[in-house]
Amino acid sequence: PSPCASANGRRAGRAGPGWRLDDTEDVSLDFGNEEELALRKAKIRHPLATFFHLFFRVSAIVTYLLCDWFSKSFVACFVTILLLLSFDFWSVKNVTGRLLVGLRWWNQIDEDGKSHWVFEAKKVSTSIAASTEVEARIFWLGLIICPVIWTVFFFSTLFSLKLKWLALVIAGISLQAANLYGYIHCKLGGKKSISKVTSRFLSQRNSGYGCPEGYGNT
Amino acid sequence: MRDLKAVGKKFVHVMYPKKSSALLRDWDLWGPLVLCVSLALMLQGGSADSKEDGGPQFAEVFVIIWFGAVVITLNSKLLGGTISFFQSLCVLGYCVLPLTVAMLVCRLVLLASSGTVSFIVRLVVVMAMFGWSTLASTAFLADSQPPNRKALVVYPIFLFYFVISWMILTFTPQ
C-alpha cells in the first residue's frame, strides 16, 4: 500500500473510540516529526553536495579565464586550476553522483588480473534522503556544460597559439569527460532503470506534494 | 581518509619494491599527479635563457612525464602485456618517487655549493635513484609480459627514467 493510504490509515487509527474525524485535523502530525516533512518537501535535499558539485567546476573555469588578474605567475595558476579540477573529479565521482542521482562507477581488478569497469544505478529509493528532480537536473547540467566549455578553451588555446596552457586544458577535458562518460554509461546501462526513472519523473509531475517520491499513479 | 591512506601505502611499497597487490590491484593516479606536480615545481626556472616565470619548463616536465608514461603503456600493451592501461600508468607514476627524492636532495646540495664536489654528489645520488626507480617499476611491470619480450618492455622504461634523471642532473638554478 502506498504511504498515502497508510497515512490515512494512521489517521483513522489515531481517531480511536470517542474521537471524531473532522476536516480541520492537522495532516503534518501524522507523518512523524516536522523535520522529516520539511525534508520530503524540500527541492534540494543535499545542499552541500549540490554546492560542491558546481563549485569546483565553475571556479576552475573562472580561474582559467581570470588568471591574469589573480597572479602573474603561470605556475601558480596552473597548479591551482589543476587542484580544483582534481577535487572536482574526486567529489563528482565519489560523492555527488551517488547522492544526487544515485549512480556510481568504478574499476575493479579481480583475482586473475582482468580489469572490469562496473557501472551501477540505484534502484528507486523511497527514503527521505533520495534525490529530487531539481538536484538531478543541476547534476546533469553541470556535468554536461563544463566539458563543452573546456573543449571551447581547447580550440581557442590551439588557434591563439598559447600552447603552454594546452596541457592544462587537455587535463581538464580528460578529467571532466571521464566523469561524463562514466555517468552516461551508468544511466544508459540498463533499459529497465531508464523507464523506471522516466516514469518516476512523470508521475512526480502529476501528483502533488502529498505523496512522497517514488510512489506514483500506478 | 581512505584514499589518502591508500596513496601513502603505495608510496611505501615503491620504496621497498616487492610484489605488492596494492600498487597493481587498487590503482589510483593521485600519487603520480602529486609527484609530477612537485617534480615540475622543483625543476622550473632551470634553463639559462628563460626570461619568463618558468612557464614552459613546468608544462614541459608535465607533458614529458604523462606522455612518456602513456607511450610506455601503449608499447607494453601492444607487446601483449596482461596489465591494464591504468595499472601501468599507476606503477610508472608512483616509481617516479625516488627521482623526486633525488631532485629534493639535489636542490639542497645546490643551495650549499655548486662546484665539482657537489656535482659528483648529485651524480651519485641521481644515478642511485634512477636505478631504484627502474628496478622498482620493472619488478612490477615485467611479470606481466611473456618472457622473451621482457627486454623490449624494460628498455622504454629505462629511457623514460633516464630522461627524467637527465633533467634533474642538468638542473642549475638561476
Short mmCIF file of N, CA and C in Angstrom, two decimals, chain A residues 57-176:
data_model
loop_
_atom_site.label_atom_id
_atom_site.label_comp_id
_atom_site.label_asym_id
_atom_site.label_seq_id
_atom_site.Cartn_x
_atom_site.Cartn_y
_atom_site.Cartn_z
N ARG A 57 33.87 22.94 -10.34
CA ARG A 57 33.91 23.07 -11.79
C ARG A 57 33.91 24.53 -12.22
N VAL A 58 32.99 25.27 -11.63
CA VAL A 58 32.84 26.66 -12.05
C VAL A 58 34.06 27.47 -11.63
N SER A 59 34.61 27.21 -10.45
CA SER A 59 35.79 28.00 -10.06
C SER A 59 37.00 27.65 -10.89
N ALA A 60 37.10 26.39 -11.37
CA ALA A 60 38.21 26.08 -12.27
C ALA A 60 38.10 26.90 -13.54
N ILE A 61 36.88 26.97 -14.10
CA ILE A 61 36.69 27.72 -15.34
C ILE A 61 36.93 29.20 -15.11
N VAL A 62 36.41 29.73 -14.02
CA VAL A 62 36.58 31.15 -13.72
C VAL A 62 38.05 31.49 -13.51
N THR A 63 38.77 30.62 -12.79
CA THR A 63 40.20 30.87 -12.57
C THR A 63 40.96 30.85 -13.88
N TYR A 64 40.59 29.91 -14.77
CA TYR A 64 41.27 29.86 -16.06
C TYR A 64 41.06 31.16 -16.84
N LEU A 65 39.84 31.68 -16.79
CA LEU A 65 39.55 32.89 -17.55
C LEU A 65 40.20 34.12 -16.95
N LEU A 66 40.27 34.16 -15.60
CA LEU A 66 40.73 35.38 -14.95
C LEU A 66 42.12 35.25 -14.37
N CYS A 67 42.90 34.26 -14.84
CA CYS A 67 44.16 34.00 -14.15
C CYS A 67 45.12 35.18 -14.24
N ASP A 68 44.99 36.00 -15.27
CA ASP A 68 45.90 37.12 -15.36
C ASP A 68 45.65 38.16 -14.29
N TRP A 69 44.40 38.22 -13.83
CA TRP A 69 44.12 39.17 -12.75
C TRP A 69 44.68 38.70 -11.42
N PHE A 70 44.52 37.36 -11.18
CA PHE A 70 44.85 36.86 -9.85
C PHE A 70 46.35 36.91 -9.61
N SER A 71 47.11 36.44 -10.58
CA SER A 71 48.53 36.29 -10.30
C SER A 71 49.30 36.29 -11.61
N LYS A 72 50.50 36.87 -11.56
CA LYS A 72 51.31 36.92 -12.78
C LYS A 72 51.97 35.58 -13.06
N SER A 73 51.96 34.72 -12.08
CA SER A 73 52.76 33.51 -12.23
C SER A 73 51.97 32.41 -12.91
N PHE A 74 52.50 31.90 -14.01
CA PHE A 74 51.86 30.82 -14.75
C PHE A 74 51.74 29.58 -13.89
N VAL A 75 52.82 29.30 -13.13
CA VAL A 75 52.85 28.07 -12.37
C VAL A 75 51.77 28.06 -11.30
N ALA A 76 51.58 29.19 -10.62
CA ALA A 76 50.58 29.23 -9.56
C ALA A 76 49.19 28.97 -10.13
N CYS A 77 48.89 29.61 -11.29
CA CYS A 77 47.58 29.40 -11.91
C CYS A 77 47.41 27.95 -12.33
N PHE A 78 48.44 27.41 -12.96
CA PHE A 78 48.38 26.02 -13.42
C PHE A 78 48.08 25.09 -12.27
N VAL A 79 48.85 25.23 -11.18
CA VAL A 79 48.68 24.32 -10.06
C VAL A 79 47.32 24.51 -9.42
N THR A 80 46.87 25.76 -9.30
CA THR A 80 45.56 25.99 -8.68
C THR A 80 44.44 25.35 -9.49
N ILE A 81 44.47 25.59 -10.82
CA ILE A 81 43.40 25.03 -11.65
C ILE A 81 43.46 23.51 -11.62
N LEU A 82 44.69 22.97 -11.64
CA LEU A 82 44.81 21.51 -11.61
C LEU A 82 44.24 20.95 -10.31
N LEU A 83 44.53 21.63 -9.19
CA LEU A 83 43.99 21.18 -7.91
C LEU A 83 42.47 21.23 -7.91
N LEU A 84 41.90 22.34 -8.44
CA LEU A 84 40.44 22.46 -8.47
C LEU A 84 39.84 21.35 -9.34
N LEU A 85 40.48 21.08 -10.48
CA LEU A 85 39.96 20.03 -11.35
C LEU A 85 40.04 18.67 -10.67
N SER A 86 41.12 18.43 -9.91
CA SER A 86 41.23 17.13 -9.24
C SER A 86 40.19 16.98 -8.15
N PHE A 87 40.00 18.04 -7.36
CA PHE A 87 38.96 17.97 -6.32
C PHE A 87 37.60 17.74 -6.94
N ASP A 88 37.36 18.44 -8.06
CA ASP A 88 36.08 18.27 -8.73
C ASP A 88 35.90 16.83 -9.19
N PHE A 89 36.94 16.26 -9.80
CA PHE A 89 36.84 14.88 -10.27
C PHE A 89 36.53 13.96 -9.11
N TRP A 90 37.26 14.11 -8.01
CA TRP A 90 37.06 13.21 -6.88
C TRP A 90 35.67 13.37 -6.29
N SER A 91 35.23 14.61 -6.14
CA SER A 91 33.95 14.80 -5.46
C SER A 91 32.80 14.35 -6.36
N VAL A 92 32.89 14.62 -7.67
CA VAL A 92 31.79 14.19 -8.53
C VAL A 92 31.75 12.68 -8.62
N LYS A 93 32.92 12.05 -8.72
CA LYS A 93 32.91 10.61 -8.89
C LYS A 93 32.47 9.90 -7.62
N ASN A 94 32.99 10.37 -6.45
CA ASN A 94 32.74 9.60 -5.25
C ASN A 94 31.54 10.07 -4.44
N VAL A 95 31.19 11.34 -4.52
CA VAL A 95 30.18 11.84 -3.60
C VAL A 95 28.90 12.30 -4.30
N THR A 96 29.06 13.28 -5.21
CA THR A 96 27.82 13.91 -5.68
C THR A 96 27.03 13.02 -6.61
N GLY A 97 27.70 12.14 -7.39
CA GLY A 97 26.94 11.25 -8.25
C GLY A 97 26.07 10.31 -7.43
N ARG A 98 26.67 9.81 -6.35
CA ARG A 98 25.95 8.87 -5.50
C ARG A 98 24.78 9.55 -4.81
N LEU A 99 25.01 10.79 -4.32
CA LEU A 99 23.96 11.45 -3.54
C LEU A 99 22.90 12.08 -4.41
N LEU A 100 23.32 12.68 -5.53
CA LEU A 100 22.36 13.47 -6.28
C LEU A 100 21.55 12.65 -7.27
N VAL A 101 22.17 11.64 -7.89
CA VAL A 101 21.40 10.86 -8.86
C VAL A 101 21.46 9.36 -8.60
N GLY A 102 22.12 8.93 -7.55
CA GLY A 102 22.12 7.50 -7.25
C GLY A 102 22.86 6.64 -8.25
N LEU A 103 23.90 7.19 -8.88
CA LEU A 103 24.68 6.41 -9.84
C LEU A 103 26.10 6.32 -9.35
N ARG A 104 26.78 5.22 -9.68
CA ARG A 104 28.21 5.18 -9.38
C ARG A 104 28.90 4.24 -10.34
N TRP A 105 30.22 4.49 -10.51
CA TRP A 105 31.01 3.66 -11.42
C TRP A 105 32.42 3.56 -10.89
N TRP A 106 33.05 2.41 -11.15
CA TRP A 106 34.43 2.25 -10.70
C TRP A 106 35.09 1.15 -11.48
N ASN A 107 36.38 0.98 -11.23
CA ASN A 107 37.13 -0.03 -11.92
C ASN A 107 37.55 -1.08 -10.92
N GLN A 108 37.42 -2.33 -11.32
CA GLN A 108 37.72 -3.41 -10.39
C GLN A 108 38.65 -4.38 -11.08
N ILE A 109 39.67 -4.81 -10.33
CA ILE A 109 40.59 -5.77 -10.91
C ILE A 109 40.47 -7.04 -10.11
N ASP A 110 40.09 -8.14 -10.77
CA ASP A 110 39.81 -9.33 -9.99
C ASP A 110 41.06 -10.20 -9.88
N GLU A 111 40.86 -11.42 -9.41
CA GLU A 111 41.98 -12.26 -9.00
C GLU A 111 42.99 -12.50 -10.10
N ASP A 112 42.49 -12.78 -11.33
CA ASP A 112 43.47 -13.13 -12.37
C ASP A 112 43.91 -11.91 -13.17
N GLY A 113 43.76 -10.71 -12.58
CA GLY A 113 44.34 -9.54 -13.20
C GLY A 113 43.50 -8.88 -14.27
N LYS A 114 42.29 -9.38 -14.51
CA LYS A 114 41.47 -8.74 -15.54
C LYS A 114 40.79 -7.52 -14.92
N SER A 115 40.69 -6.48 -15.71
CA SER A 115 40.06 -5.29 -15.14
C SER A 115 38.66 -5.12 -15.70
N HIS A 116 37.70 -4.87 -14.81
CA HIS A 116 36.33 -4.62 -15.22
C HIS A 116 35.95 -3.20 -14.84
N TRP A 117 35.14 -2.60 -15.66
CA TRP A 117 34.53 -1.34 -15.28
C TRP A 117 33.11 -1.64 -14.87
N VAL A 118 32.74 -1.20 -13.67
CA VAL A 118 31.42 -1.51 -13.13
C VAL A 118 30.62 -0.22 -13.08
N PHE A 119 29.40 -0.28 -13.61
CA PHE A 119 28.51 0.88 -13.61
C PHE A 119 27.23 0.50 -12.91
N GLU A 120 26.84 1.27 -11.92
CA GLU A 120 25.66 0.88 -11.13
C GLU A 120 24.69 2.04 -11.01
N ALA A 121 23.42 1.69 -11.00
CA ALA A 121 22.38 2.69 -10.77
C ALA A 121 21.54 2.22 -9.60
N LYS A 122 21.27 3.13 -8.69
CA LYS A 122 20.48 2.76 -7.52
C LYS A 122 19.04 2.51 -7.94
N LYS A 123 18.44 1.51 -7.31
CA LYS A 123 17.04 1.27 -7.62
C LYS A 123 16.21 2.40 -7.04
N VAL A 124 14.96 2.45 -7.44
CA VAL A 124 14.08 3.54 -6.98
C VAL A 124 14.02 3.52 -5.46
N SER A 125 14.40 4.64 -4.88
CA SER A 125 14.53 4.64 -3.42
C SER A 125 13.37 5.38 -2.79
N THR A 126 12.96 4.91 -1.64
CA THR A 126 11.80 5.54 -1.01
C THR A 126 12.18 6.35 0.22
N SER A 127 13.45 6.34 0.55
CA SER A 127 13.80 7.04 1.78
C SER A 127 13.73 8.54 1.56
N ILE A 128 13.69 9.28 2.65
CA ILE A 128 13.58 10.73 2.51
C ILE A 128 14.89 11.33 2.05
N ALA A 129 15.97 10.52 2.07
CA ALA A 129 17.25 11.05 1.61
C ALA A 129 17.45 10.84 0.13
N ALA A 130 16.44 10.34 -0.57
CA ALA A 130 16.60 10.15 -2.02
C ALA A 130 16.65 11.51 -2.71
N SER A 131 17.15 11.49 -3.92
CA SER A 131 17.40 12.78 -4.59
C SER A 131 16.16 13.26 -5.30
N THR A 132 16.11 14.55 -5.55
CA THR A 132 14.95 15.16 -6.19
C THR A 132 15.27 15.50 -7.64
N GLU A 133 14.22 15.95 -8.31
CA GLU A 133 14.37 16.26 -9.72
C GLU A 133 15.25 17.46 -9.94
N VAL A 134 15.12 18.45 -9.06
CA VAL A 134 15.93 19.67 -9.20
C VAL A 134 17.40 19.32 -9.08
N GLU A 135 17.73 18.47 -8.10
CA GLU A 135 19.12 18.08 -7.91
C GLU A 135 19.63 17.34 -9.13
N ALA A 136 18.81 16.45 -9.65
CA ALA A 136 19.26 15.67 -10.80
C ALA A 136 19.49 16.58 -11.99
N ARG A 137 18.61 17.56 -12.16
CA ARG A 137 18.80 18.48 -13.28
C ARG A 137 20.08 19.28 -13.12
N ILE A 138 20.33 19.77 -11.90
CA ILE A 138 21.57 20.53 -11.66
C ILE A 138 22.77 19.64 -11.94
N PHE A 139 22.70 18.40 -11.49
CA PHE A 139 23.81 17.48 -11.68
C PHE A 139 24.14 17.30 -13.16
N TRP A 140 23.10 16.98 -13.95
CA TRP A 140 23.38 16.69 -15.35
C TRP A 140 23.79 17.94 -16.11
N LEU A 141 23.18 19.08 -15.80
CA LEU A 141 23.58 20.32 -16.47
C LEU A 141 25.04 20.62 -16.20
N GLY A 142 25.43 20.53 -14.90
CA GLY A 142 26.82 20.80 -14.56
C GLY A 142 27.76 19.82 -15.23
N LEU A 143 27.33 18.56 -15.30
CA LEU A 143 28.19 17.53 -15.86
C LEU A 143 28.40 17.72 -17.34
N ILE A 144 27.39 18.22 -18.05
CA ILE A 144 27.50 18.30 -19.50
C ILE A 144 28.10 19.62 -19.96
N ILE A 145 27.70 20.71 -19.30
CA ILE A 145 28.12 22.03 -19.82
C ILE A 145 29.61 22.26 -19.64
N CYS A 146 30.18 21.83 -18.50
CA CYS A 146 31.59 22.16 -18.26
C CYS A 146 32.57 21.51 -19.23
N PRO A 147 32.45 20.23 -19.58
CA PRO A 147 33.37 19.71 -20.60
C PRO A 147 33.23 20.43 -21.93
N VAL A 148 32.01 20.86 -22.26
CA VAL A 148 31.83 21.62 -23.50
C VAL A 148 32.63 22.91 -23.45
N ILE A 149 32.58 23.58 -22.30
CA ILE A 149 33.34 24.84 -22.15
C ILE A 149 34.83 24.57 -22.27
N TRP A 150 35.32 23.47 -21.65
CA TRP A 150 36.74 23.18 -21.75
C TRP A 150 37.14 22.86 -23.18
N THR A 151 36.24 22.24 -23.95
CA THR A 151 36.56 21.98 -25.35
C THR A 151 36.68 23.27 -26.12
N VAL A 152 35.81 24.23 -25.82
CA VAL A 152 35.92 25.55 -26.44
C VAL A 152 37.27 26.17 -26.10
N PHE A 153 37.70 26.02 -24.84
CA PHE A 153 39.01 26.55 -24.44
C PHE A 153 40.12 25.88 -25.22
N PHE A 154 39.95 24.56 -25.46
CA PHE A 154 40.97 23.82 -26.19
C PHE A 154 41.20 24.45 -27.55
N PHE A 155 40.09 24.71 -28.27
CA PHE A 155 40.25 25.26 -29.61
C PHE A 155 40.79 26.69 -29.56
N SER A 156 40.34 27.45 -28.57
CA SER A 156 40.82 28.83 -28.51
C SER A 156 42.31 28.87 -28.17
N THR A 157 42.77 27.94 -27.30
CA THR A 157 44.19 27.89 -26.98
C THR A 157 45.00 27.47 -28.20
N LEU A 158 44.46 26.48 -28.93
CA LEU A 158 45.18 25.97 -30.08
C LEU A 158 45.35 27.04 -31.14
N PHE A 159 44.26 27.77 -31.40
CA PHE A 159 44.32 28.73 -32.50
C PHE A 159 45.00 30.02 -32.11
N SER A 160 45.02 30.35 -30.81
CA SER A 160 45.74 31.55 -30.43
C SER A 160 47.18 31.24 -30.10
N LEU A 161 47.57 29.95 -30.23
CA LEU A 161 48.95 29.51 -30.07
C LEU A 161 49.52 29.77 -28.68
N LYS A 162 48.66 29.79 -27.69
CA LYS A 162 49.17 29.90 -26.31
C LYS A 162 49.39 28.49 -25.80
N LEU A 163 50.42 27.85 -26.38
CA LEU A 163 50.48 26.41 -26.20
C LEU A 163 50.80 25.96 -24.79
N LYS A 164 51.37 26.84 -23.96
CA LYS A 164 51.70 26.35 -22.63
C LYS A 164 50.46 26.04 -21.80
N TRP A 165 49.30 26.58 -22.19
CA TRP A 165 48.08 26.26 -21.46
C TRP A 165 47.45 24.97 -21.97
N LEU A 166 47.97 24.47 -23.10
CA LEU A 166 47.30 23.35 -23.73
C LEU A 166 47.30 22.12 -22.83
N ALA A 167 48.41 21.92 -22.10
CA ALA A 167 48.48 20.75 -21.24
C ALA A 167 47.37 20.80 -20.20
N LEU A 168 47.15 22.00 -19.64
CA LEU A 168 46.12 22.14 -18.61
C LEU A 168 44.74 21.90 -19.17
N VAL A 169 44.49 22.45 -20.38
CA VAL A 169 43.15 22.29 -20.96
C VAL A 169 42.88 20.83 -21.29
N ILE A 170 43.93 20.15 -21.79
CA ILE A 170 43.74 18.73 -22.10
C ILE A 170 43.47 17.95 -20.82
N ALA A 171 44.20 18.28 -19.73
CA ALA A 171 43.94 17.61 -18.46
C ALA A 171 42.51 17.85 -18.01
N GLY A 172 42.05 19.11 -18.14
CA GLY A 172 40.68 19.43 -17.73
C GLY A 172 39.66 18.65 -18.53
N ILE A 173 39.86 18.63 -19.85
CA ILE A 173 38.90 17.90 -20.69
C ILE A 173 38.87 16.43 -20.32
N SER A 174 40.06 15.82 -20.12
CA SER A 174 40.03 14.37 -19.85
C SER A 174 39.38 14.07 -18.51
N LEU A 175 39.65 14.89 -17.48
CA LEU A 175 39.04 14.61 -16.18
C LEU A 175 37.53 14.76 -16.23
N GLN A 176 37.05 15.83 -16.87
CA GLN A 176 35.61 16.04 -16.86
C GLN A 176 34.91 15.09 -17.81
#
